[in-house]
CSV table of C-alpha atoms in Angstrom, one decimal:
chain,number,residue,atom,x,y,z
A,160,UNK,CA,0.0,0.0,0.0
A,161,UNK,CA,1.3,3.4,-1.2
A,162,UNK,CA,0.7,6.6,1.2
A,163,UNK,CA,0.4,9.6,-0.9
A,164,UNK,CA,0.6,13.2,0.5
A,165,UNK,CA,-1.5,15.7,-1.5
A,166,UNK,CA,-1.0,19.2,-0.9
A,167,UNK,CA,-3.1,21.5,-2.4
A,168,UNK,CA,-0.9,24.7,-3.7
A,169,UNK,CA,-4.0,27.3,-3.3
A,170,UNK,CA,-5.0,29.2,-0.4
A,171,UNK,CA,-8.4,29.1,1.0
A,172,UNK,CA,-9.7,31.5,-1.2
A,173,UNK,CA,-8.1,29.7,-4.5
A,174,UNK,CA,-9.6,26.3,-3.2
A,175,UNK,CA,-12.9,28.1,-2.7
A,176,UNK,CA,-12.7,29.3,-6.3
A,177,UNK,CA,-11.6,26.0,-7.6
A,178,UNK,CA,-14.4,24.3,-5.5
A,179,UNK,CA,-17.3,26.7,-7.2
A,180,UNK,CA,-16.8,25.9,-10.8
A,181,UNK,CA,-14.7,21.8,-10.9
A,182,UNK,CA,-17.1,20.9,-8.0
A,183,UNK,CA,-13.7,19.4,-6.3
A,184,UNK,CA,-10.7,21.3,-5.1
A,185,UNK,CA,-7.3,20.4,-7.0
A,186,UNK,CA,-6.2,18.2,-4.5
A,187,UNK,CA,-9.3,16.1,-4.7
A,188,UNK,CA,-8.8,15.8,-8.7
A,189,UNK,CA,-5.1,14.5,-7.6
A,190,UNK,CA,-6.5,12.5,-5.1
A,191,UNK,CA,-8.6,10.6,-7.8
A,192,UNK,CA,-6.2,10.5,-10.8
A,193,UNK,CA,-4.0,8.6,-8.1
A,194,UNK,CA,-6.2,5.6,-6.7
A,195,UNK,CA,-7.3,5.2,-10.5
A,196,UNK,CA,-3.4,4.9,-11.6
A,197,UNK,CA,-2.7,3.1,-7.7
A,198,UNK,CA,-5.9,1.4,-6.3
A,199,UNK,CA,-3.8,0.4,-3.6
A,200,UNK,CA,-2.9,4.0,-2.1
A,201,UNK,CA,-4.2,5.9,0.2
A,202,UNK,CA,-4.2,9.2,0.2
A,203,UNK,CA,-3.9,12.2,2.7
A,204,UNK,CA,-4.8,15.8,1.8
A,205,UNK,CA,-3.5,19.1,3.2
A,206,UNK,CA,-3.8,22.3,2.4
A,207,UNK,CA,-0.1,24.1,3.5
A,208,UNK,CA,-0.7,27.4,2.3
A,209,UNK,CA,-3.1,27.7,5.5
A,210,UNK,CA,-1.7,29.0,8.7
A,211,UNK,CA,-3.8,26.3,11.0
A,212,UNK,CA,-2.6,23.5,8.3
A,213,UNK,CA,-1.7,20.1,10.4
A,214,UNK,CA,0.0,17.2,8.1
A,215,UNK,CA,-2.3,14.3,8.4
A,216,UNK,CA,0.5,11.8,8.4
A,217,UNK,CA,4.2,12.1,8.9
A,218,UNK,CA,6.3,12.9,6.0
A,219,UNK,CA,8.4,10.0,7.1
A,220,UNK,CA,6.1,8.3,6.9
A,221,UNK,CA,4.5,8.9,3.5
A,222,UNK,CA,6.0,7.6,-0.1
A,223,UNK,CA,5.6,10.6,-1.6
A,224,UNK,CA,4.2,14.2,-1.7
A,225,UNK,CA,2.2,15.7,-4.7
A,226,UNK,CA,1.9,19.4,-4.9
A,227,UNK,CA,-1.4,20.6,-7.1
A,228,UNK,CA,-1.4,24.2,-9.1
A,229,UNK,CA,-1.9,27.2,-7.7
A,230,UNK,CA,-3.8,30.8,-8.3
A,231,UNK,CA,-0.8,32.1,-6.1
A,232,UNK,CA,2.5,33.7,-7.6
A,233,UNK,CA,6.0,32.3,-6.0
A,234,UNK,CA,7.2,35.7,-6.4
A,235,UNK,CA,4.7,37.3,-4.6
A,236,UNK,CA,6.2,35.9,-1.3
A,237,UNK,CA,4.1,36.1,1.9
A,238,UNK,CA,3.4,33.3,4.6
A,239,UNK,CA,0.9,31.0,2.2
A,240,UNK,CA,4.0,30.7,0.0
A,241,UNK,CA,6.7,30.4,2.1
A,242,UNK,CA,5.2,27.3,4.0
A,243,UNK,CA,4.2,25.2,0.8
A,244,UNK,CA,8.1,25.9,0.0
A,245,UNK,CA,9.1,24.5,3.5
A,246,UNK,CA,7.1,21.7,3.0
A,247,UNK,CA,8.6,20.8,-0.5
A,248,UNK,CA,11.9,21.6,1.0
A,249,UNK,CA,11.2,19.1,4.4
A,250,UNK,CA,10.5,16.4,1.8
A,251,UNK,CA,13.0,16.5,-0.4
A,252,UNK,CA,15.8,16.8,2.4
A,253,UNK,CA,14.1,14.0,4.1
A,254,UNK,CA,14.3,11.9,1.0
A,255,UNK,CA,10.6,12.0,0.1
A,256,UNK,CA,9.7,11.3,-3.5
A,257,UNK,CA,7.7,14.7,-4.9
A,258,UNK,CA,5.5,15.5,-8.0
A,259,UNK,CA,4.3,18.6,-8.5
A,260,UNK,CA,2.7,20.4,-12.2
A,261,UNK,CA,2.5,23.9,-12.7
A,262,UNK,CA,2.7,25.7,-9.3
A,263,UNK,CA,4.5,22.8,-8.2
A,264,UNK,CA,7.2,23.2,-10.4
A,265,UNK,CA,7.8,26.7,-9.6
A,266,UNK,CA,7.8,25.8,-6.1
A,267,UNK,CA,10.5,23.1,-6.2
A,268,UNK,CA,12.3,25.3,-8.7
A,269,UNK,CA,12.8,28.3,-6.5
A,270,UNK,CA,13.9,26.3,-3.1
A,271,UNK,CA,16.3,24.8,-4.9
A,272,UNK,CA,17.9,27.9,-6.2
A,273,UNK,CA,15.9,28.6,-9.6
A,274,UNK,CA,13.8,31.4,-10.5
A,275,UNK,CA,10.1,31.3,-11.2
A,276,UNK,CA,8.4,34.5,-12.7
A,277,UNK,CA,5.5,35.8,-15.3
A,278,UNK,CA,6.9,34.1,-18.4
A,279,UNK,CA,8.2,36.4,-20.8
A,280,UNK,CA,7.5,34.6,-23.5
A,281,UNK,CA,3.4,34.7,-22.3
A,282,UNK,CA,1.2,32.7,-20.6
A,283,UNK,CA,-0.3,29.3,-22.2
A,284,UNK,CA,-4.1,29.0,-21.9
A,285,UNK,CA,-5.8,25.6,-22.9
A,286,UNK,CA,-3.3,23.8,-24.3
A,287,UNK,CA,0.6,23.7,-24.4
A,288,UNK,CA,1.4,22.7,-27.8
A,289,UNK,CA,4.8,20.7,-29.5
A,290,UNK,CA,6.3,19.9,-26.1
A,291,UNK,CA,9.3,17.3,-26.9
A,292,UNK,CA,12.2,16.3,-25.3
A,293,UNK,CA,15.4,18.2,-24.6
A,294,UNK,CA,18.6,15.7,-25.1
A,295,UNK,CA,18.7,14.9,-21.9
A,296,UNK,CA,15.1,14.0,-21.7
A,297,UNK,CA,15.2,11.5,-24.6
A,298,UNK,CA,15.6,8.6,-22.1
A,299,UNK,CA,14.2,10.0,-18.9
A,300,UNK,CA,11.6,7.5,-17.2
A,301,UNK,CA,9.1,10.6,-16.5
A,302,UNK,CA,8.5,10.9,-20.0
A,303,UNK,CA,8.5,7.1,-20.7
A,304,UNK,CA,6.3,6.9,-23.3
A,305,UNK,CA,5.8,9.7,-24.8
A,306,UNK,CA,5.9,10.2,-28.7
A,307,UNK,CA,8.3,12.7,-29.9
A,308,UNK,CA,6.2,15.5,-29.5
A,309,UNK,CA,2.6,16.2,-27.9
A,310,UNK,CA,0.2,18.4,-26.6
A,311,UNK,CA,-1.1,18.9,-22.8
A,312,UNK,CA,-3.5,20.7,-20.6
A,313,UNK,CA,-2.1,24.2,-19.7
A,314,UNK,CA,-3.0,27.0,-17.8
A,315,UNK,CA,-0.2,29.6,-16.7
A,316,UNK,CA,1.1,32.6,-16.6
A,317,UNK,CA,4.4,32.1,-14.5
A,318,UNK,CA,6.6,29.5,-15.4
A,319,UNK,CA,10.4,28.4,-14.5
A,320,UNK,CA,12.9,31.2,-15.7
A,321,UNK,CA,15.7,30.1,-14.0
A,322,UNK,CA,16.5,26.3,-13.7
A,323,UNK,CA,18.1,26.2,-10.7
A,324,UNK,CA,21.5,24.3,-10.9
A,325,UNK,CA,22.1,20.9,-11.5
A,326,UNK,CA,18.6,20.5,-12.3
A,327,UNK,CA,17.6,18.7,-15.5
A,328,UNK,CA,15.4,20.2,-18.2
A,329,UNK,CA,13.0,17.6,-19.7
A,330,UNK,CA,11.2,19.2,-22.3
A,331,UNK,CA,10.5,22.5,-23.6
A,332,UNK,CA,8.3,24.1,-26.2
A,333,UNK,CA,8.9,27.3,-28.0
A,334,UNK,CA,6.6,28.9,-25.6
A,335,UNK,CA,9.0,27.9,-22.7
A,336,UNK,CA,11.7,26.3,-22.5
A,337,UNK,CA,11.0,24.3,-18.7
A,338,UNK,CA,8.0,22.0,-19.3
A,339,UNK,CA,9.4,19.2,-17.7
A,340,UNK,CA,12.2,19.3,-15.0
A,341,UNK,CA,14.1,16.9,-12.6
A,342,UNK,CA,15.3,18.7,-9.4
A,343,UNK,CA,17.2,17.1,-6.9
A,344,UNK,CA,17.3,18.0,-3.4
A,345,UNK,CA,19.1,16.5,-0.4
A,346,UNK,CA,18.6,12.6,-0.4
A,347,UNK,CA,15.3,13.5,-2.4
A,348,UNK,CA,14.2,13.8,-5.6
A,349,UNK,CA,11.4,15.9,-7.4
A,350,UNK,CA,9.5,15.0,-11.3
A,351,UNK,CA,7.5,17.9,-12.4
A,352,UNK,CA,5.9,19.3,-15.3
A,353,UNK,CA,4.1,23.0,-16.2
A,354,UNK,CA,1.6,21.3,-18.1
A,355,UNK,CA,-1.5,19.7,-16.3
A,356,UNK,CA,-1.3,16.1,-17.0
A,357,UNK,CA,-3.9,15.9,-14.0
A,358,UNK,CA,-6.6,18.1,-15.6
A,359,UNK,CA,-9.7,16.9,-17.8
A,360,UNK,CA,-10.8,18.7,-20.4
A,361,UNK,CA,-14.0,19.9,-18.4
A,362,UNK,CA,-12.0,21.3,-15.9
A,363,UNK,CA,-9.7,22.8,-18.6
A,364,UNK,CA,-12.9,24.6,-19.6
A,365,UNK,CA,-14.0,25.5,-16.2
A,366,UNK,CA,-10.6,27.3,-15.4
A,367,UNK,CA,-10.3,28.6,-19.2
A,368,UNK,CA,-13.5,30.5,-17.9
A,369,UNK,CA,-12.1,32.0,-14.6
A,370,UNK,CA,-9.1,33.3,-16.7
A,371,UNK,CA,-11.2,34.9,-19.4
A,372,UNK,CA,-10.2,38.8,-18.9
A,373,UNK,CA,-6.5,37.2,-18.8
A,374,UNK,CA,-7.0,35.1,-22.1
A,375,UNK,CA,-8.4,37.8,-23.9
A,376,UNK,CA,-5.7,40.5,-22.7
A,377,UNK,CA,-2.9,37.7,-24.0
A,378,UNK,CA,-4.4,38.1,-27.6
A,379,UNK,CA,-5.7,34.4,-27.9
A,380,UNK,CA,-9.2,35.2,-28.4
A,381,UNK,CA,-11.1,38.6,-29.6
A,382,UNK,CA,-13.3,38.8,-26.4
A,383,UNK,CA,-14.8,37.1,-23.9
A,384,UNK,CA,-17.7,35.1,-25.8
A,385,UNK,CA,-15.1,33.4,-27.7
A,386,UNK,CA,-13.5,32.1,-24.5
A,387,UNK,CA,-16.5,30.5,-23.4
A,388,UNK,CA,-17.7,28.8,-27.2
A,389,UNK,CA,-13.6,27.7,-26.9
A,390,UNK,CA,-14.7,26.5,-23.3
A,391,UNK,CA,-18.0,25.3,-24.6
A,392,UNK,CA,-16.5,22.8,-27.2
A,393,UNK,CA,-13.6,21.7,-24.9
A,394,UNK,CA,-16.6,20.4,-22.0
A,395,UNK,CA,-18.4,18.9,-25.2
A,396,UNK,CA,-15.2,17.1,-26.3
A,397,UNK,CA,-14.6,16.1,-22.8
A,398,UNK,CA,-18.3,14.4,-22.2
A,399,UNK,CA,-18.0,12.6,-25.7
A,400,UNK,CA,-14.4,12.5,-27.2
A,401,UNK,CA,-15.4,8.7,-29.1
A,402,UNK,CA,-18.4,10.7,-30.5
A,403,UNK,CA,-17.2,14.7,-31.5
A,404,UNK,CA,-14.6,13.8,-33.5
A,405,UNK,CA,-15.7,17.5,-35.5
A,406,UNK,CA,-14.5,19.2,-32.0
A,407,UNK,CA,-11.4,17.1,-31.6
A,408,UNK,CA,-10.6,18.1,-35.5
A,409,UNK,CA,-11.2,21.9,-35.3
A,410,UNK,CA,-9.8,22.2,-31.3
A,411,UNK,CA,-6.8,20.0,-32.6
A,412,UNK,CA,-6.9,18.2,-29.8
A,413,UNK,CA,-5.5,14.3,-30.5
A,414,UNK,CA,-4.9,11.2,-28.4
A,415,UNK,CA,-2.2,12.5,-26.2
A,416,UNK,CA,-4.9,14.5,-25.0
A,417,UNK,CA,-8.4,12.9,-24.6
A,418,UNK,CA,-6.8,9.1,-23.4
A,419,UNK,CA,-7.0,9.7,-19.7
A,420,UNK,CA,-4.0,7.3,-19.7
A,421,UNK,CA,-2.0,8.6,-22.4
A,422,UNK,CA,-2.5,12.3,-20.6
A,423,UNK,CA,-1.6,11.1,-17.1
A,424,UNK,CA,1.2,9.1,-18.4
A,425,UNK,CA,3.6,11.5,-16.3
A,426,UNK,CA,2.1,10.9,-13.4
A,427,UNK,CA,1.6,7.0,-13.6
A,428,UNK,CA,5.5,7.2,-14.6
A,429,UNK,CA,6.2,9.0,-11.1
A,430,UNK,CA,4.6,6.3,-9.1
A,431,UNK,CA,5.6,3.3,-11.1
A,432,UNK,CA,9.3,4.6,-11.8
A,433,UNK,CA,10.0,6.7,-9.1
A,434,UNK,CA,8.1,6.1,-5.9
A,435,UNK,CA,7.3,1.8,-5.9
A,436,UNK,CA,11.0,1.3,-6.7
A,437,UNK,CA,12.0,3.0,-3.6
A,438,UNK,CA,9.6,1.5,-1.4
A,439,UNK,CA,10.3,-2.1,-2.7
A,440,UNK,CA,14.3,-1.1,-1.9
C-alpha cells in the first residue's frame, strides 16, 4: 500500500474558487487520478498554504508528496508561499519522493535555487502545444512513453525562468523552454511538469472561464464570448471525445490528450518509476 501526501498549492480562497466551478478542489482531482493509476494507495490531503494547516500523516512516513497548481505567484512571497516551499523543502531533504505540475514546479524550482516568474514569452491558456524532449530527456523515465512530441492541458502565466543548478530540463516548447524538470534536493528527488497532466478537459474549460479577462488581454481570443464557445467545445469534447470527432478536429486536440492514460502518463510514470521502486528497496 502506497501513502500519498497531497498538498493543495491554493490558499483558501483559491480552493474556494476551484471548489465553485470543478465541483472538487485540486487536490481532490489528484487525489482521484491517483487511486485510479494506484488502487492500492491511500491518500492524505492538506492544504499548506493555511496558517492552522496540520499534516495528516508524517512525512516520514509517506512515499511521496504531490503538490497541485496554484492561483498564487512564487514571487509574490508572503506566509501561504513560504510554507508550501518549507514543506517541498522538508521532503526533499528527508528523502521524500515529490510530484508537482504547474505551481509545483515553480515551487520546487525556487527552493532549490531557480527562479520562477511571469513568463516572458506569455502565458499558455488551454493547451501547451509541441512539447518534446530536450537531449537529456530523450531517455528520462518521467517521459517514458511519450511520442516525440505532444500536446497537454495548460494554464499559466508564470513558469520556471531560471532552472536552478544541477537541475535537469525535460522538455520545452517554443513557448518555454521548462515544461518538464528533474530537481534534486538532499537525499530526495522531485519530477514535475508546467503542463496539467492531471486536468480533464471539463476542468480545462472550467478554469479557461475564470481566466477569461487574462486570455483575452494575452491576444488568444477577440473577447470574452469566444472564450466560453472555446470553453464550450472543450466540455463537449470532454463528455464525448469517441463521438465529437468535429470538435477534436477543429480544437486539434488528439490522443495525447483525450486518453486519460495517455495524458496522465507522467504521473503513472512518477509512481511506477519513481516512488514503488523505492519502497520495494
Amino acid at each position: 500500500m502506497l501513502h500519498l501526501l497531497v498538498a493543495d498549492g491554493n490558499d483558501r480562497a483559491g480552493r474556494e474558487t476551484h471548489l465553485s466551478v470543478c465541483d472538487k478542489t485540486s487536490a481532490e482531482t489528484y487525489a482521484g487520478i491517483l487511486h485510479a493509476l494506484a488502487p492500492d494507495a491511500v491518500c492524505y490531503l492538506v492544504a499548506p498554504a493555511d496558517a492552522d494547516a496540520v499534516l495528516p500523516r508524517a512525512l516520514s512516513d509517506c512515499d511521496a508528496l504531490v503538490l497541485t497548481g496554484s492561483t498564487l505567484h512564487v514571487e509574490d512571497g508572503g506566509p501561504a508561499v513560504t510554507r508550501q516551499c518549507d514543506l517541498v523543502r522538508a521532503a526533499l531533504e528527508a528523502g521524500v519522493p515529490v510530484f508537482g505540475s504547474c505551481w509545483g514546479v515553480q515551487v520546487a524550482a525556487t527552493i532549490a535555487g531557480g527562479r520562477a516568474a511571469r513568463n516572458p514569452r506569455g502565458p499558455e491558456y488551454g493547451l501547451a502545444r509541441a512539447i518534446t524532449r530536450t537531449q537529456a530527456g530523450a531517455d528520462h523515465p518521467l517521459l517514458a512513453g511519450r511520442p516525440p512530441a505532444w500536446d497537454a492541458p495548460a494554464i499559466h502565466d508564470d513558469a520556471v525562468v531560471e532552472p536552478p543548478p544541477g537541475s535537469t530540463v525535460l522538455a520545452g516548447n517554443d513557448r518555454l523552454d521548462v515544461q518538464a524538470i528533474e530537481i534534486r534536493l538532499g537525499d530526495g528527488v522531485f519530477w514535475g511538469t508546467q503542463y496539467h497532466p492531471e486536468l480533464d478537459l471539463d476542468e480545462v474549460a472550467a478554469m479557461l472561464r475564470l481566466s477569461a479577462e487574462g486570455v483575452v488581454e494575452a491576444g488568444l481570443c477577440p473577447d470574452e464570448a469566444a472564450l466560453h464557445a472555446y470553453a464550450d467545445a472543450l466540455r463537449d469534447l470532454h463528455g464525448d471525445p469517441e463521438g465529437r470527432a468535429d470538435l477534436a478536429w477543429r480544437l486539434g486536440v488528439a490522443a495525447e490528450v483525450l486518453a486519460p492514460e495517455r495524458r496522465r502518463r507522467e504521473i503513472a510514470n512518477f509512481l511506477d518509476r519513481l516512488v514503488r521502486p523505492r519502497r520495494r528497496a
